[in-house]
XYZ file of C-alpha atoms in Angstrom:
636
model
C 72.758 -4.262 -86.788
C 70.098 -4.006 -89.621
C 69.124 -5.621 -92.781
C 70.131 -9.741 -92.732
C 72.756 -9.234 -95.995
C 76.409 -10.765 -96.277
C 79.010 -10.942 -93.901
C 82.861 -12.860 -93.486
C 85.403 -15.064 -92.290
C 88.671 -12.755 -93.076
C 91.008 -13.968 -96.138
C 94.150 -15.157 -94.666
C 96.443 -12.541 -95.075
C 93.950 -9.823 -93.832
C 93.419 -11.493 -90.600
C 96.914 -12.362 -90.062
C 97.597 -8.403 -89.883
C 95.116 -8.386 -87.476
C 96.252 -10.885 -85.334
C 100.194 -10.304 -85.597
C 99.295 -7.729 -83.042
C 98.266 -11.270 -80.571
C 101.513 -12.449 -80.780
C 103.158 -12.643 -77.044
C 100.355 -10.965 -75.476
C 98.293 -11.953 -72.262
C 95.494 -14.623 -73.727
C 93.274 -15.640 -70.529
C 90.296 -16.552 -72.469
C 89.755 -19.694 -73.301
C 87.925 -18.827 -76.130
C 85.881 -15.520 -77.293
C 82.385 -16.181 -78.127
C 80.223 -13.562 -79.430
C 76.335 -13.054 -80.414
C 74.623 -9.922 -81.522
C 73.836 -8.596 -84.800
C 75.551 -7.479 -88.306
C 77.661 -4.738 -85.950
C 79.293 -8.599 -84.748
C 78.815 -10.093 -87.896
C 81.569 -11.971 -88.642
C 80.660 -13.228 -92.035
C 77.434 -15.269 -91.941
C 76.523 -14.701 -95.697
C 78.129 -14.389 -99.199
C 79.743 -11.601 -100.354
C 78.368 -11.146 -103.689
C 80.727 -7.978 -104.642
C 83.315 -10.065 -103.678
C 86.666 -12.411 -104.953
C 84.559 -16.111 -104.869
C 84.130 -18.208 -101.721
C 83.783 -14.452 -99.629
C 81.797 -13.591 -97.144
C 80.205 -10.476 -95.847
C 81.044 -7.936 -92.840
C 79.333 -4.470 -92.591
C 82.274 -1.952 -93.182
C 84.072 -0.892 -96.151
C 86.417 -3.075 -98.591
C 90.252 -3.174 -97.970
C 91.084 -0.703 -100.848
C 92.508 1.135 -102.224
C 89.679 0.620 -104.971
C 87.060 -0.216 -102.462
C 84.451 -1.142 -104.958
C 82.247 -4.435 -105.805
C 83.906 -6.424 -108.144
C 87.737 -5.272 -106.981
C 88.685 -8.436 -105.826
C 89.069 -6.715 -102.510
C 87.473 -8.528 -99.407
C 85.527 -6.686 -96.837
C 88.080 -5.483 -94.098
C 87.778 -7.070 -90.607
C 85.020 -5.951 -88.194
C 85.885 -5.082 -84.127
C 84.987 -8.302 -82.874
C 87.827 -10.288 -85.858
C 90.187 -7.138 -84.435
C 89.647 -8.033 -80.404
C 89.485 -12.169 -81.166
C 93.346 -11.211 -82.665
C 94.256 -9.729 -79.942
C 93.298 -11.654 -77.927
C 95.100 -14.654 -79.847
C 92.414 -16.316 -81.004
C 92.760 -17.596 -85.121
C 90.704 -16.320 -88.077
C 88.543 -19.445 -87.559
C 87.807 -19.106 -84.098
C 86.441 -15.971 -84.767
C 84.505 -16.928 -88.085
C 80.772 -16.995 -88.216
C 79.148 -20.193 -86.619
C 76.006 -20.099 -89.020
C 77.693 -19.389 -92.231
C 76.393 -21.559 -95.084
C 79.097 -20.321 -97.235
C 81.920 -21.762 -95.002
C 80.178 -24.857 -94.505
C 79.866 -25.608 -98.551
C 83.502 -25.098 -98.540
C 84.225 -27.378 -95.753
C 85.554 -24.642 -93.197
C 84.818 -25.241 -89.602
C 82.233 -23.158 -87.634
C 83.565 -20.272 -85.515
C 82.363 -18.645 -82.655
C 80.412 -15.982 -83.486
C 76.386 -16.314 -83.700
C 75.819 -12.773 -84.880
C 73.799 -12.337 -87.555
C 73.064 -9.308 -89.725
C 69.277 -7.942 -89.269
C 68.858 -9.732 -85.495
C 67.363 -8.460 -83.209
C 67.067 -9.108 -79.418
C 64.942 -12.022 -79.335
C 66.591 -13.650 -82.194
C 70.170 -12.944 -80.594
C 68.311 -15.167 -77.857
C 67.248 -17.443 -80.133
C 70.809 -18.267 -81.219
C 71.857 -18.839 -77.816
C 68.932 -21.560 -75.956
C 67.692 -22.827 -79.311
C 68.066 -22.456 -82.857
C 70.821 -19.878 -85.018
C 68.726 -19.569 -88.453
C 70.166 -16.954 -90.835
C 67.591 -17.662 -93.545
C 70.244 -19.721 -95.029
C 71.431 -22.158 -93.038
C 69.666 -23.562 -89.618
C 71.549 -25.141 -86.859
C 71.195 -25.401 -82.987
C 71.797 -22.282 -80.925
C 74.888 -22.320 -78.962
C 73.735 -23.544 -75.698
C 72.113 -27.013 -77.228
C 75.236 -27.280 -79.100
C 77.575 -27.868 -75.837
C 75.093 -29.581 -73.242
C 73.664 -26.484 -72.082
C 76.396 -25.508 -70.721
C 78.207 -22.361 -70.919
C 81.810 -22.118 -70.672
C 83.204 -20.777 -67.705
C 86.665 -19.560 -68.591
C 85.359 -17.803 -72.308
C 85.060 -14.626 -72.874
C 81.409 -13.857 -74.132
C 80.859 -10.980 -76.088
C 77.118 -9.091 -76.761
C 75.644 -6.398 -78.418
C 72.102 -5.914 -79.923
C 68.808 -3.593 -79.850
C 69.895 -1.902 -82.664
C 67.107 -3.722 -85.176
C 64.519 -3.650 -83.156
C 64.446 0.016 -83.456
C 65.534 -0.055 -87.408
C 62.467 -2.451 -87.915
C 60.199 -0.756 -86.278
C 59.879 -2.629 -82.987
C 60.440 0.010 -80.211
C 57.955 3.018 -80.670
C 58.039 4.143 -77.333
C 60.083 4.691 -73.796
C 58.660 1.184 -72.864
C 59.286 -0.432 -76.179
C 62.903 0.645 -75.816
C 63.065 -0.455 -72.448
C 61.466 -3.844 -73.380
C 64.365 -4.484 -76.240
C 67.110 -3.276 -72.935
C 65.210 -6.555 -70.930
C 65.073 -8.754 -73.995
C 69.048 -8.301 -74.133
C 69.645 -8.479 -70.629
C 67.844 -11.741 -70.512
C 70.626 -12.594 -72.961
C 72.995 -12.158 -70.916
C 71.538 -13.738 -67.770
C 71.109 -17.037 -69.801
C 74.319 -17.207 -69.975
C 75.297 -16.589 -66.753
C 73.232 -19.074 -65.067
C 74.638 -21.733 -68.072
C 77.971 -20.904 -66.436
C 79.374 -17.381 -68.233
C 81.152 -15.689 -65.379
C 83.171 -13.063 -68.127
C 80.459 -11.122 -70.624
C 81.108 -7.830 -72.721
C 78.197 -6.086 -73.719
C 77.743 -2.898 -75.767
C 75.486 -0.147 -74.777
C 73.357 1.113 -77.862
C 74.621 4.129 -80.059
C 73.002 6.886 -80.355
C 70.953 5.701 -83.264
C 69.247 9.150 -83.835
C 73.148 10.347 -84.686
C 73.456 8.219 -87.355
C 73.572 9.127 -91.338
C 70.044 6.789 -91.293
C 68.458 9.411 -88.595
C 70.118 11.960 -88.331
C 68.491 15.593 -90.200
C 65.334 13.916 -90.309
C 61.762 14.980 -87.675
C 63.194 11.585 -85.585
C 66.397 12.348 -84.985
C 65.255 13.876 -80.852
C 62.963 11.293 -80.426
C 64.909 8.410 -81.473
C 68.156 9.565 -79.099
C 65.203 9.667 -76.849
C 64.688 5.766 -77.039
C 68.637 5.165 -77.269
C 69.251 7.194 -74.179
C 66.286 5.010 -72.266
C 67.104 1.724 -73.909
C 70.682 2.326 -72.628
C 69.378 3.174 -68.844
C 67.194 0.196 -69.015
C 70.218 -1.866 -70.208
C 72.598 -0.564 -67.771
C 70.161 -1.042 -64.746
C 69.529 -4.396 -65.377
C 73.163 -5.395 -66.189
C 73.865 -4.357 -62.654
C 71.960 -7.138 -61.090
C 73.425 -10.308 -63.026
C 75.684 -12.235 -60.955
C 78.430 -12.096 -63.264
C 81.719 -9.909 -64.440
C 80.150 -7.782 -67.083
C 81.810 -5.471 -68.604
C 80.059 -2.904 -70.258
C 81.315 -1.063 -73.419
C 79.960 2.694 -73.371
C 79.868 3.170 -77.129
C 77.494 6.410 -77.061
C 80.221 8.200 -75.477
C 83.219 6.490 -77.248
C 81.393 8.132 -80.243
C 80.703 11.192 -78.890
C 84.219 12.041 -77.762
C 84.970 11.157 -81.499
C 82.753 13.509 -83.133
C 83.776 16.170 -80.548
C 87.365 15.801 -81.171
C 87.910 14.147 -84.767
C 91.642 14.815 -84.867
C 92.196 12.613 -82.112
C 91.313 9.410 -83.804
C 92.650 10.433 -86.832
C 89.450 11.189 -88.498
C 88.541 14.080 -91.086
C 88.098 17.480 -89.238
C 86.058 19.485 -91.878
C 83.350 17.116 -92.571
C 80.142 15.984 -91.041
C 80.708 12.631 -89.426
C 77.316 11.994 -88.157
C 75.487 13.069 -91.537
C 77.772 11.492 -93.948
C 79.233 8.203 -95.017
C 81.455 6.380 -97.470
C 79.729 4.110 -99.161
C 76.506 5.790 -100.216
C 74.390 3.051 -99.395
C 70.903 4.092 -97.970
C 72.695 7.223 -97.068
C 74.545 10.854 -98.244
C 77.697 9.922 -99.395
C 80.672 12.202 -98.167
C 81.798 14.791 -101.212
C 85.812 14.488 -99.987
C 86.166 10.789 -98.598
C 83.205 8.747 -99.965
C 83.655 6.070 -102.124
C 82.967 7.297 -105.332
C 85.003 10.636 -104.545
C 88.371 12.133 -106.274
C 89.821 11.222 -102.552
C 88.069 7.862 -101.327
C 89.445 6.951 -97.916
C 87.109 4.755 -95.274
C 89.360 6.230 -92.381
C 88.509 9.343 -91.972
C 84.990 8.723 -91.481
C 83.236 6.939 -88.934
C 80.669 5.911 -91.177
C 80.459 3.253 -93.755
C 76.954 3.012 -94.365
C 73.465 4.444 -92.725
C 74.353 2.307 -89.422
C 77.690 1.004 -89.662
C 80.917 1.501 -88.801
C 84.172 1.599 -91.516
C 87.230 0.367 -90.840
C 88.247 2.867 -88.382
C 84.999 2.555 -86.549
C 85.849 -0.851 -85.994
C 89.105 -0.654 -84.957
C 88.449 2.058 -82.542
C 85.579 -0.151 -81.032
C 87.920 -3.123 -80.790
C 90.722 -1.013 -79.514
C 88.366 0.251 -76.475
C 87.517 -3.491 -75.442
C 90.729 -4.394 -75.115
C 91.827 -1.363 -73.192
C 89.325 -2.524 -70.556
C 90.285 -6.104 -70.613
C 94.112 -5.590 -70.511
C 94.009 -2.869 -67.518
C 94.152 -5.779 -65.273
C 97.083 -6.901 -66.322
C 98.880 -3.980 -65.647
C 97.540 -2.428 -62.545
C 98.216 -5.807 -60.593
C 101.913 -4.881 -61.328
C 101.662 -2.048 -58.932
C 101.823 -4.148 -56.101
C 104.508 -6.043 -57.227
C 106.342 -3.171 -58.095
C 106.502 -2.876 -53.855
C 107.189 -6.074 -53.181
C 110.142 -5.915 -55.766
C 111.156 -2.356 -53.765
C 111.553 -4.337 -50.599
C 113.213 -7.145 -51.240
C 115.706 -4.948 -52.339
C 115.972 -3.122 -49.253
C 116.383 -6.724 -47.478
C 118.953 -7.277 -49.900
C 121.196 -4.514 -49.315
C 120.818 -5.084 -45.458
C 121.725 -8.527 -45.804
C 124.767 -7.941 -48.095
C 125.735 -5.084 -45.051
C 125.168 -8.353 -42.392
C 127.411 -10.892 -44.585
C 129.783 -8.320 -45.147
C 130.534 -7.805 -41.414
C 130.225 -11.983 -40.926
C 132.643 -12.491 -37.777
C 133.742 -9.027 -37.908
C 131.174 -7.127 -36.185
C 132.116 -3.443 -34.344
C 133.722 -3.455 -30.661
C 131.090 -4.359 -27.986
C 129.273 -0.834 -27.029
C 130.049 0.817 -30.643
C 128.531 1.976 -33.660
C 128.822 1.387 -37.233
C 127.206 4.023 -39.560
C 126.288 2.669 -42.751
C 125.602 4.959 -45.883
C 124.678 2.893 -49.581
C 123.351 3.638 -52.928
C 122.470 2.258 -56.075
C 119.819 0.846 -58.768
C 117.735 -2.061 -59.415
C 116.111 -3.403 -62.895
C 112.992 -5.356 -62.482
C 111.631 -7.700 -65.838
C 107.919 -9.257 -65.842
C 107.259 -11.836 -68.657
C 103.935 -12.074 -70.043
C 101.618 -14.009 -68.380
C 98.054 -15.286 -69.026
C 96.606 -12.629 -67.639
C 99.795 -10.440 -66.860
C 101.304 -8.238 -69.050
C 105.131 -7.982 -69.715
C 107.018 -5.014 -68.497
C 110.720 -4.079 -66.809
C 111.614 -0.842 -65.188
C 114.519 1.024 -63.270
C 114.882 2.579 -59.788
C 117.014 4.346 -57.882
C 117.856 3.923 -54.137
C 119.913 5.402 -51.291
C 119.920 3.825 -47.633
C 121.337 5.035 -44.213
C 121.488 3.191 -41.380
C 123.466 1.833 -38.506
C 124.121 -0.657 -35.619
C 124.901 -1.289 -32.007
C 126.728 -3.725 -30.293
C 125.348 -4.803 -27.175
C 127.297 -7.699 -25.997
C 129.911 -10.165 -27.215
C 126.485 -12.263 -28.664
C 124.044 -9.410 -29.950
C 123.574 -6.558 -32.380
C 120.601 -4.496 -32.546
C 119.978 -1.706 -35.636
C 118.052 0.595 -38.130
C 117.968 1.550 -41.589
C 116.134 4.087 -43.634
C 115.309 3.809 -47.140
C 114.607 5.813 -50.034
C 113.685 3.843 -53.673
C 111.888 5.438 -56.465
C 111.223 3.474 -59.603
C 109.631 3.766 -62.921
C 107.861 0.803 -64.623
C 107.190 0.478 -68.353
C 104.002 -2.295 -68.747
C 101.885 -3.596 -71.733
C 102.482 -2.879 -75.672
C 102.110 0.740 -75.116
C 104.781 0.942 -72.638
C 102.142 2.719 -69.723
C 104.242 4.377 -67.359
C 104.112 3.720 -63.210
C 106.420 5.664 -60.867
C 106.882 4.426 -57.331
C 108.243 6.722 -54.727
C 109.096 3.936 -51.811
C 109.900 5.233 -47.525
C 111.020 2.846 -45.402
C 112.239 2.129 -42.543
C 113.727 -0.930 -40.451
C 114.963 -2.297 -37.302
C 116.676 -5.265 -36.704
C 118.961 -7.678 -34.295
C 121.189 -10.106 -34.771
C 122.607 -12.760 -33.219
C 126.042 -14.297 -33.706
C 127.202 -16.831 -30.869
C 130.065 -19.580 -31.638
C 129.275 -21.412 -35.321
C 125.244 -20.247 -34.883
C 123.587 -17.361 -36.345
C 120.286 -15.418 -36.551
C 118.846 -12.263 -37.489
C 115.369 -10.606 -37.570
C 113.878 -7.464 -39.315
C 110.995 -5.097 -39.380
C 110.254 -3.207 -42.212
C 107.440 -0.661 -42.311
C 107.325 1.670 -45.590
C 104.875 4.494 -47.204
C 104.182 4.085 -50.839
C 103.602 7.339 -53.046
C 102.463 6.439 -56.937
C 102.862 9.514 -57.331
C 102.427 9.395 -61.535
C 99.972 6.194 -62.976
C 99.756 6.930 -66.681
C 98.183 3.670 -68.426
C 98.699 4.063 -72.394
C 96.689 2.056 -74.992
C 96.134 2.108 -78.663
C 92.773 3.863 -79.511
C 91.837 3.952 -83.307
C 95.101 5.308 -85.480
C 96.580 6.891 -82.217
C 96.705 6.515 -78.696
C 95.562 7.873 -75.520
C 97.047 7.774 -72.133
C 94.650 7.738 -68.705
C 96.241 9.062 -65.746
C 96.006 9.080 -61.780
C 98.107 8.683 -58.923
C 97.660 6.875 -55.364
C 99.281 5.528 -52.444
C 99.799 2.456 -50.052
C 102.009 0.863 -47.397
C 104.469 -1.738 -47.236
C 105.352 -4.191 -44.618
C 107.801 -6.737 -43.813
C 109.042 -9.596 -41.235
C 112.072 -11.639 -41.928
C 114.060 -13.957 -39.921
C 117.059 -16.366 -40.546
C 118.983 -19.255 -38.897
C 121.972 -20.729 -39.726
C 125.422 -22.981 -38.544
C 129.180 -22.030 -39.909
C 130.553 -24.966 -40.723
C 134.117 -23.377 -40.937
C 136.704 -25.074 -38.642
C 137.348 -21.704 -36.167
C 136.247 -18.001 -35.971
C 139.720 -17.354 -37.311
C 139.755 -19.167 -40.453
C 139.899 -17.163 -43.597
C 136.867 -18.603 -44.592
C 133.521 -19.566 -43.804
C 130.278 -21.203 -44.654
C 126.991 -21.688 -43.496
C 124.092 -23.258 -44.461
C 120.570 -21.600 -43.147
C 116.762 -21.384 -43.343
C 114.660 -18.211 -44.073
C 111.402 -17.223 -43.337
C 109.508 -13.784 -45.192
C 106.456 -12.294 -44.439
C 104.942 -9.017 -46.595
C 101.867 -7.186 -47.195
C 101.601 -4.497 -49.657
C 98.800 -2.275 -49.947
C 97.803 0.021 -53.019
C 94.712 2.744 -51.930
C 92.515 2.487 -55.026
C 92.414 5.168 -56.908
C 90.259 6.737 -60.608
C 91.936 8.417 -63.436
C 91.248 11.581 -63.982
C 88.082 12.745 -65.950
C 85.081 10.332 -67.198
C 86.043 9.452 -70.515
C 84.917 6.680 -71.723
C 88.211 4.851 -71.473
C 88.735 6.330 -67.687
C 88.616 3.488 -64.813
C 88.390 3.236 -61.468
C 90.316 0.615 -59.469
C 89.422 -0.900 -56.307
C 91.970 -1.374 -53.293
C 94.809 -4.473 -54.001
C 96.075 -6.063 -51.496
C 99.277 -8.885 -51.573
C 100.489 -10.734 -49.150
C 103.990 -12.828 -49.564
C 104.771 -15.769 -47.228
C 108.143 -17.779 -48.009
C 110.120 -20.077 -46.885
C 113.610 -20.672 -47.687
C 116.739 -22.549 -47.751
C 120.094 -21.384 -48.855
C 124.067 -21.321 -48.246
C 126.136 -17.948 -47.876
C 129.598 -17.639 -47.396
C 133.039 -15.468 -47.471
C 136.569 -15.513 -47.947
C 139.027 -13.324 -46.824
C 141.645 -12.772 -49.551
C 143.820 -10.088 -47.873
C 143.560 -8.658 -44.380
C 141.968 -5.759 -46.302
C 139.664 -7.708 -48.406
C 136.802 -9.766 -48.378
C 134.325 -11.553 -50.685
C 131.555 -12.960 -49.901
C 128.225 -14.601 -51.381
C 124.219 -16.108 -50.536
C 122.499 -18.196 -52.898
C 118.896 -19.062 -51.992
C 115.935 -21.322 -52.817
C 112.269 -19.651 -51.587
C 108.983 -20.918 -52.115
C 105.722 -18.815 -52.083
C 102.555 -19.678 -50.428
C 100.655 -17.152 -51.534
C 100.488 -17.755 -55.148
C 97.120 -17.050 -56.536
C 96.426 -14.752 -58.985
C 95.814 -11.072 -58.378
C 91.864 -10.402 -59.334
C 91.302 -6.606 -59.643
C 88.072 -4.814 -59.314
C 87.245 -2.524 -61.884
C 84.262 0.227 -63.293
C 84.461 3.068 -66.398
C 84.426 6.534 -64.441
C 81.005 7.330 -66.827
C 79.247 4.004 -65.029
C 80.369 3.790 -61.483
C 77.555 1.044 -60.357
C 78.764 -1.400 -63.123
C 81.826 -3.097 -61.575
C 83.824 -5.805 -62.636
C 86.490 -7.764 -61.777
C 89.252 -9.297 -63.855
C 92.449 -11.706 -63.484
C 95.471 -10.161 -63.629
C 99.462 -11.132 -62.239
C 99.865 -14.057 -60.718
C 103.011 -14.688 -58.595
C 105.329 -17.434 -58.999
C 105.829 -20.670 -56.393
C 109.424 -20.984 -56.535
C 112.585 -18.101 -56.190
C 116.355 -17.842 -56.656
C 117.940 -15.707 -55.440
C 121.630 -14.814 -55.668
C 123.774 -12.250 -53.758
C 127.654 -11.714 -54.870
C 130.234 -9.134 -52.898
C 133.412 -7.707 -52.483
C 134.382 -5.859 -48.791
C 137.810 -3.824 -48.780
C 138.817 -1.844 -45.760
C 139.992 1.493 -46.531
C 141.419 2.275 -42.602
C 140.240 0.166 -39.447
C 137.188 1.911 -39.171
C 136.413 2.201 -42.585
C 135.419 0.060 -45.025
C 134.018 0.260 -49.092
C 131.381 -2.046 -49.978
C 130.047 -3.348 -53.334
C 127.195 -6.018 -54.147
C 125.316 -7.276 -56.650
C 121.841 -9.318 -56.152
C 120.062 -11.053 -58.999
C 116.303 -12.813 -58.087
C 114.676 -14.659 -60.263
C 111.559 -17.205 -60.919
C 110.003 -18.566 -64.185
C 108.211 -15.054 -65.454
C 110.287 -12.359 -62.992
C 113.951 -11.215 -62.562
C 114.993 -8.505 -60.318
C 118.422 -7.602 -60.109
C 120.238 -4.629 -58.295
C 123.716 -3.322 -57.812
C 124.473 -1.516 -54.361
C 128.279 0.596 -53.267
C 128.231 1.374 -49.516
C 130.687 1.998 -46.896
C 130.367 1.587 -43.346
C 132.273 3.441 -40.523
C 132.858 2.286 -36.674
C 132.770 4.878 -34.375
């Protein structure tokens, strides 16, 4: 953010650590482009404190000495931190411009920040030329056609140079530099950037350069407008942007230090560690008894240490990875009823050819669980959970041909998603009705389904700095769901011990999940928008049974379904503390093809009685759902 000095591409090893944390995580960028100045800095310059061939990023060294000359390389910024994660390599996120890295014959990265920009230069490096003062090459728009890609993930922050250097003076200077980086942004967009991250200012009259001194009110002054400006503006670019709200990131950091791990006896806002154009910190500083970089927010006048950057990249990808999660919710429904279809349907084959005397009822009482397992995706993250269930219900023989019937069910399950295992608990009412038909070697039957859905406890978890903080809310929804079958026994007689029959399927459902907003307006609080996901399949399969003893029965489905309605789940999004800045982000995306697999045993206890077990097992490329059921059915 100030002075053009020396800046990075990470040492192997370092990055490596940083990027472990990529490993099997959602990656639906295709790459992760950022511009801005030496608070994005990847490493444009030479490190000259550092081992030879370095380069230089504005935080502390990696310790434990700290100091120029160690050997030590300067630790990774937020922007090397959220390329990891995201899974992109040390390269990809190395400097674009560096000179250093192109005398050694490294590629250029992706990132066009340079240390002392400011908003017209961060321009600059985007429609026509990057110069660092070292090395000069075409901006990044030249460099691919003009063109911007549409599937990156483009990541911005600037202004704070024009105020270090004297450029904004006033409320409309501030608000000019706000417009300058806008204009940024909607270069991009109209090149063809739909997905752009941009940072609103700090509060530069809190930091160790400002703060104490006859500016300090008047400079938050300017930060406060340039931010307004900034956020005003954004609103109006036709593109997801996703704003980062670092003023009050920092300012629930200060408030509570402990939280993020940071020292809770010292000034954070008046201090830093390396002494450089600033008051070093007595306990933590560099050239203290103690020296530690993370427990102060501070490296230098203006920038962050090591734990400032990590909390900074942390936050980005809490907002980028919510996505990925919340679109589970909905699937978490679907998953629920299925396996109420399941259990009827094991109920339906169980009574195959043995169905209650015309004008009687059977009473049917089951319970049991179901697992459900979500692979990572793109853009969906991995997560299984557990559930309960208990289902009542019965049917009513009209005639000879028909049988007509309800069921009620409860299900309540918990879902563990994402690396921080967030917790979702689904409370799940339905109920059904439902006929079937069962005439010589044909068959048929038809359902209903009609539920209330109570999330009654959302808590999303995330890392944020050294520890990690949890967002909660709760909301609600509806389920619904049509199903229908056909199929032919191909068994010699009704009295043969065994039959089989081949059938088609057809499934429609529509789940429904209110939107909702965590509690509080943190800066890491969200509200989502309605979801909405429909589920049309077709299917064929092949059940059948086999009486073993006059008592007892087993019997078994197995099922191929295809979905139609297999794009993926977008999810609208906005941070509680900016409602009018939405965005929306990719998240699950269902599979095409389903197996499914039911397996059970019937015994008869007395005539009217009978004991029930089953056990149903669905599964596609990235989802398996299984679920074991006991039930027993009386006539009466």
């Amino acid at each position: 953010m100030i002075k053009q000095t020396l800046f990075v591409p990470l040492a192997g090893c370092l990055l490596a650590l940083a990027c472990a944390q990529a490993i099997a995580a959602p990656s639906p960028y295709s790459k992760f482009i950022v511009f801005g100045d030496s608070l994005n800095d990847a490493g444009t310059f030479a490190d000259p404190g550092g081992p030879a061939g370095a380069t230089q990023r504005f935080t502390n060294r990696t310790g434990p000495i700290y100091l120029d000359g160690s050997g030590e390389i300067r630790a990774a910024n937020s922007t090397q931190l959220l390329g990891g994660k995201l899974g992109f390599s040390p390269d990809q996120t190395a400097a674009s411009t560096s000179a250093v890295r192109a005398n050694q014959g490294l590629p250029d990265g992706n990132n066009w920040a340079v240390g002392g920009y400011r908003t017209d230069q961060i321009l600059d490096s985007i429609t026509t030329t990057s110069d660092t003062g070292e090395r000069s090459r075409a901006g990044y728009l030249p460099t691919n056609n003009f063109r911007a890609d549409p599937n990156a993930l483009y990541y911005l922050s600037g202004g704070g140079n024009d105020f270090l250097q004297g450029r904004v003076t006033s409320l409309d200077g501030a608000s000019a530099a706000a417009d300058r980086l806008v204009s940024s942004v909607q270069t991009l967009q109209q090149a063809g950037a739909r997905y752009i991250m941009v940072w609103l200012l700090p509060d530069i009259g809190l930091t160790p350069a400002i703060n104490g001194t006859p500016l300090q009110a008047f400079t938050s002054q300017l930060s406060a407008q340039f931010n307004t400006e900034l956020v005003s503006q954004l609103q109006s670019v036709n593109a997801e942007i996703i704003p980062l709200n670092i003023p009050l990131l920092l300012k629930e950091t200060f408030a509570n230090p402990a939280q993020f791990g940071l020292a809770t006896d010292q000034n954070l806002t008046a201090t830093c560690f390396s002494g450089d154009s600033c008051t070093e910190n007595a306990r933590y500083g560099i050239n203290s008894a103690t020296p530690d970089p993370t427990k102060l927010i501070y490296n230098d006048s203006v920038h962050p240490t090591e734990a400032g950057q990590r909390l900074i990249a942390d936050y980005a990808y809490s907002l980028l990875a919510a996505p990925w999660e919340l679109t589970l919710l909905p699937e978490m429904a679907q998953g629920t009823l299925r396996a109420h279809q399941d259990e009827l349907r094991n109920q339906w084959l169980a009574d195959w050819e043995n169905w209650q005397g015309v004008g009687q009822w059977r009473a049917i009482v089951a319970g049991g669980g179901q697992h459900q397992d979500f692979d990572t995706q793109s853009s969906g993250a991995s997560a299984d959970g557990n559930g309960y269930n208990l289902n009542i219900g019965g049917s009513y023989r009209l005639n000879e041909a028909w049988r007509v019937g309800v069921a009620a069910g409860f299900y309540h399950q918990k879902l563990e998603a994402g690396q921080d295992d967030s917790e979702y608990k689904l409370n799940t009412y339905m109920g059904t009705a439902f006929a079937q038909y069962q005439q010589n070697r044909w068959w048929a039957d038809a359902a209903m389904t009609a539920g209330h859905l109570d999330y009654e406890s959302l808590k999303r978890k995330f890392d944020l700095g050294v520890n990690e903080r949890g967002e909660k809310g709760d909301t609600s929804g509806y389920v619904l769901g049509i199903s229908g079958r056909l199929g032919y026994d191909i068994a010699q007689q009704a009295s043969s011990p065994w039959h089989l029959s081949p059938f088609v399927s057809a499934d429609f459902a529509k789940v429904k999940v209110d939107g909702y907003s965590e509690n509080g307006a943190d800066a890491t609080a969200l509200t989502f928008d309605d979801q909405s996901r429909n589920s049309r399949r077709l299917g064929v399969g092949i059940q059948g049974k086999y009486q073993v003893t006059p008592q007892t029965q087993v019997f078994g489905e197995f099922a191929h379904e295809r979905e139609y309605n297999d794009d993926t789940q977008d999810l609208t999004i906005n941070l509680n503390s900016l409602p009018n800045n939405r965005f929306t982000l990719a998240g699950y995306t269902p599979q095409t093809n389903l197996n499914r697999l039911n397996l059970g045993v019937s015994h008869k206890l007395t005539q009217d009685l009978a004991l029930r077990a089953s056990y149903n097992i669905r599964k596609d490329d990235d989802f398996t759902q299984q679920g074991i059921n006991l039930g027993v059915s009386l006539d009466f």
